[in-house]
Amino acid sequence: MRQQLLIKLKLWTGEWFLDTEFGTPYLQDILGKQLTLSGSIAAIQKSIIEVEGVRSIQEFTYNFSSSERKLTVEFTVDTPFGLVEVVA
């Protein structure tokens, strides 16, 4: 499950030629001057929930560094295999 979640978060939507809908919508919903941090977080959470087997997000924290323009997320999801923790 952790590997599936990391693949989903590391691929940009449209990047994989076999499934152009797969990935996280970085260009559409996360990166850009007109987009908000709350909108970006919502898009990432939606990508996480879309992974097959993820029942719910149990914990979700993020750290945004405006000077570095870097967003780091840590989350725990409930799956059929138990709780899975991910740092991305």
PDB file of C-alpha atoms in Angstrom:
ATOM      1  CA  MET A   1       0.000   0.000   0.000  1.00  0.00           C
ATOM      2  CA  ARG A   2       2.780   2.458   0.861  1.00  0.00           C
ATOM      3  CA  GLN A   3       4.342   1.883  -2.558  1.00  0.00           C
ATOM      4  CA  GLN A   4       1.029   2.454  -4.342  1.00  0.00           C
ATOM      5  CA  LEU A   5       0.487   5.689  -2.421  1.00  0.00           C
ATOM      6  CA  LEU A   6       3.989   6.976  -3.195  1.00  0.00           C
ATOM      7  CA  ILE A   7       3.627   6.126  -6.892  1.00  0.00           C
ATOM      8  CA  LYS A   8       0.302   7.986  -7.027  1.00  0.00           C
ATOM      9  CA  LEU A   9       1.816  11.045  -5.340  1.00  0.00           C
ATOM     10  CA  LYS A  10       5.032  11.074  -7.374  1.00  0.00           C
ATOM     11  CA  LEU A  11       3.396  10.757 -10.793  1.00  0.00           C
ATOM     12  CA  TRP A  12       1.869  13.873 -12.312  1.00  0.00           C
ATOM     13  CA  THR A  13      -1.544  13.432 -13.911  1.00  0.00           C
ATOM     14  CA  GLY A  14      -0.987  12.676 -17.596  1.00  0.00           C
ATOM     15  CA  GLU A  15       2.630  11.557 -17.128  1.00  0.00           C
ATOM     16  CA  TRP A  16       1.987   7.821 -17.557  1.00  0.00           C
ATOM     17  CA  PHE A  17       1.103   7.119 -21.196  1.00  0.00           C
ATOM     18  CA  LEU A  18      -0.893   3.971 -20.378  1.00  0.00           C
ATOM     19  CA  ASP A  19      -3.310   5.876 -18.123  1.00  0.00           C
ATOM     20  CA  THR A  20      -3.280   9.651 -18.569  1.00  0.00           C
ATOM     21  CA  GLU A  21      -5.835  10.068 -15.748  1.00  0.00           C
ATOM     22  CA  PHE A  22      -3.537   8.416 -13.168  1.00  0.00           C
ATOM     23  CA  GLY A  23      -1.372  10.542 -10.886  1.00  0.00           C
ATOM     24  CA  THR A  24      -1.704  13.685  -8.826  1.00  0.00           C
ATOM     25  CA  PRO A  25      -2.947  16.888 -10.509  1.00  0.00           C
ATOM     26  CA  TYR A  26       0.069  19.062  -9.745  1.00  0.00           C
ATOM     27  CA  LEU A  27      -0.283  21.358 -12.779  1.00  0.00           C
ATOM     28  CA  GLN A  28      -4.059  21.561 -12.505  1.00  0.00           C
ATOM     29  CA  ASP A  29      -4.671  21.929  -8.755  1.00  0.00           C
ATOM     30  CA  ILE A  30      -1.447  22.243  -6.756  1.00  0.00           C
ATOM     31  CA  LEU A  31       1.207  24.398  -8.456  1.00  0.00           C
ATOM     32  CA  GLY A  32       0.717  27.964  -9.581  1.00  0.00           C
ATOM     33  CA  LYS A  33       0.426  31.503  -8.319  1.00  0.00           C
ATOM     34  CA  GLN A  34      -3.381  31.625  -8.286  1.00  0.00           C
ATOM     35  CA  LEU A  35      -3.837  28.420  -6.273  1.00  0.00           C
ATOM     36  CA  THR A  36      -4.242  28.295  -2.498  1.00  0.00           C
ATOM     37  CA  LEU A  37      -2.525  26.095   0.057  1.00  0.00           C
ATOM     38  CA  SER A  38      -5.880  24.741   1.268  1.00  0.00           C
ATOM     39  CA  GLY A  39      -6.835  23.853  -2.318  1.00  0.00           C
ATOM     40  CA  SER A  40      -3.497  22.112  -2.809  1.00  0.00           C
ATOM     41  CA  ILE A  41      -3.934  20.097   0.405  1.00  0.00           C
ATOM     42  CA  ALA A  42      -7.455  19.095  -0.663  1.00  0.00           C
ATOM     43  CA  ALA A  43      -6.132  17.909  -4.050  1.00  0.00           C
ATOM     44  CA  ILE A  44      -3.422  15.809  -2.388  1.00  0.00           C
ATOM     45  CA  GLN A  45      -5.925  14.284   0.046  1.00  0.00           C
ATOM     46  CA  LYS A  46      -8.247  13.470  -2.858  1.00  0.00           C
ATOM     47  CA  SER A  47      -5.376  11.705  -4.660  1.00  0.00           C
ATOM     48  CA  ILE A  48      -4.655   9.679  -1.531  1.00  0.00           C
ATOM     49  CA  ILE A  49      -8.305   8.603  -1.143  1.00  0.00           C
ATOM     50  CA  GLU A  50      -8.427   7.554  -4.819  1.00  0.00           C
ATOM     51  CA  VAL A  51      -5.808   4.828  -4.256  1.00  0.00           C
ATOM     52  CA  GLU A  52      -7.527   1.456  -4.310  1.00  0.00           C
ATOM     53  CA  GLY A  53      -7.718  -0.017  -0.824  1.00  0.00           C
ATOM     54  CA  VAL A  54      -7.564   3.278   1.077  1.00  0.00           C
ATOM     55  CA  ARG A  55     -10.601   3.398   3.356  1.00  0.00           C
ATOM     56  CA  SER A  56      -9.893   6.725   5.021  1.00  0.00           C
ATOM     57  CA  ILE A  57      -7.186   9.157   6.055  1.00  0.00           C
ATOM     58  CA  GLN A  58      -6.652   8.766   9.797  1.00  0.00           C
ATOM     59  CA  GLU A  59      -3.993  11.463  10.273  1.00  0.00           C
ATOM     60  CA  PHE A  60      -2.693  14.141   7.937  1.00  0.00           C
ATOM     61  CA  THR A  61      -0.064  16.785   8.639  1.00  0.00           C
ATOM     62  CA  TYR A  62       1.861  19.056   6.337  1.00  0.00           C
ATOM     63  CA  ASN A  63       4.708  21.525   6.447  1.00  0.00           C
ATOM     64  CA  PHE A  64       4.957  24.305   3.885  1.00  0.00           C
ATOM     65  CA  SER A  65       8.151  26.320   3.563  1.00  0.00           C
ATOM     66  CA  SER A  66       7.402  29.461   1.581  1.00  0.00           C
ATOM     67  CA  SER A  67      11.092  30.366   1.306  1.00  0.00           C
ATOM     68  CA  GLU A  68      11.879  26.991  -0.287  1.00  0.00           C
ATOM     69  CA  ARG A  69       8.434  26.677  -1.913  1.00  0.00           C
ATOM     70  CA  LYS A  70       8.310  23.105  -0.616  1.00  0.00           C
ATOM     71  CA  LEU A  71       5.359  21.161   0.759  1.00  0.00           C
ATOM     72  CA  THR A  72       5.963  17.998   2.786  1.00  0.00           C
ATOM     73  CA  VAL A  73       3.090  15.764   3.856  1.00  0.00           C
ATOM     74  CA  GLU A  74       2.862  12.956   6.390  1.00  0.00           C
ATOM     75  CA  PHE A  75      -0.250  10.845   6.662  1.00  0.00           C
ATOM     76  CA  THR A  76      -1.687   7.614   7.978  1.00  0.00           C
ATOM     77  CA  VAL A  77      -4.389   5.787   6.060  1.00  0.00           C
ATOM     78  CA  ASP A  78      -6.683   2.938   7.023  1.00  0.00           C
ATOM     79  CA  THR A  79      -6.481  -0.005   4.604  1.00  0.00           C
ATOM     80  CA  PRO A  80      -7.585  -3.658   4.589  1.00  0.00           C
ATOM     81  CA  PHE A  81      -4.019  -4.435   5.705  1.00  0.00           C
ATOM     82  CA  GLY A  82      -4.108  -2.093   8.685  1.00  0.00           C
ATOM     83  CA  LEU A  83      -2.806   1.429   9.170  1.00  0.00           C
ATOM     84  CA  VAL A  84      -0.120   2.610   6.738  1.00  0.00           C
ATOM     85  CA  GLU A  85       2.099   5.624   7.443  1.00  0.00           C
ATOM     86  CA  VAL A  86       3.629   7.618   4.595  1.00  0.00           C
ATOM     87  CA  VAL A  87       6.024  10.577   4.451  1.00  0.00           C
ATOM     88  CA  ALA A  88       6.107  12.300   1.064  1.00  0.00           C
TER      89      ALA A  88
END
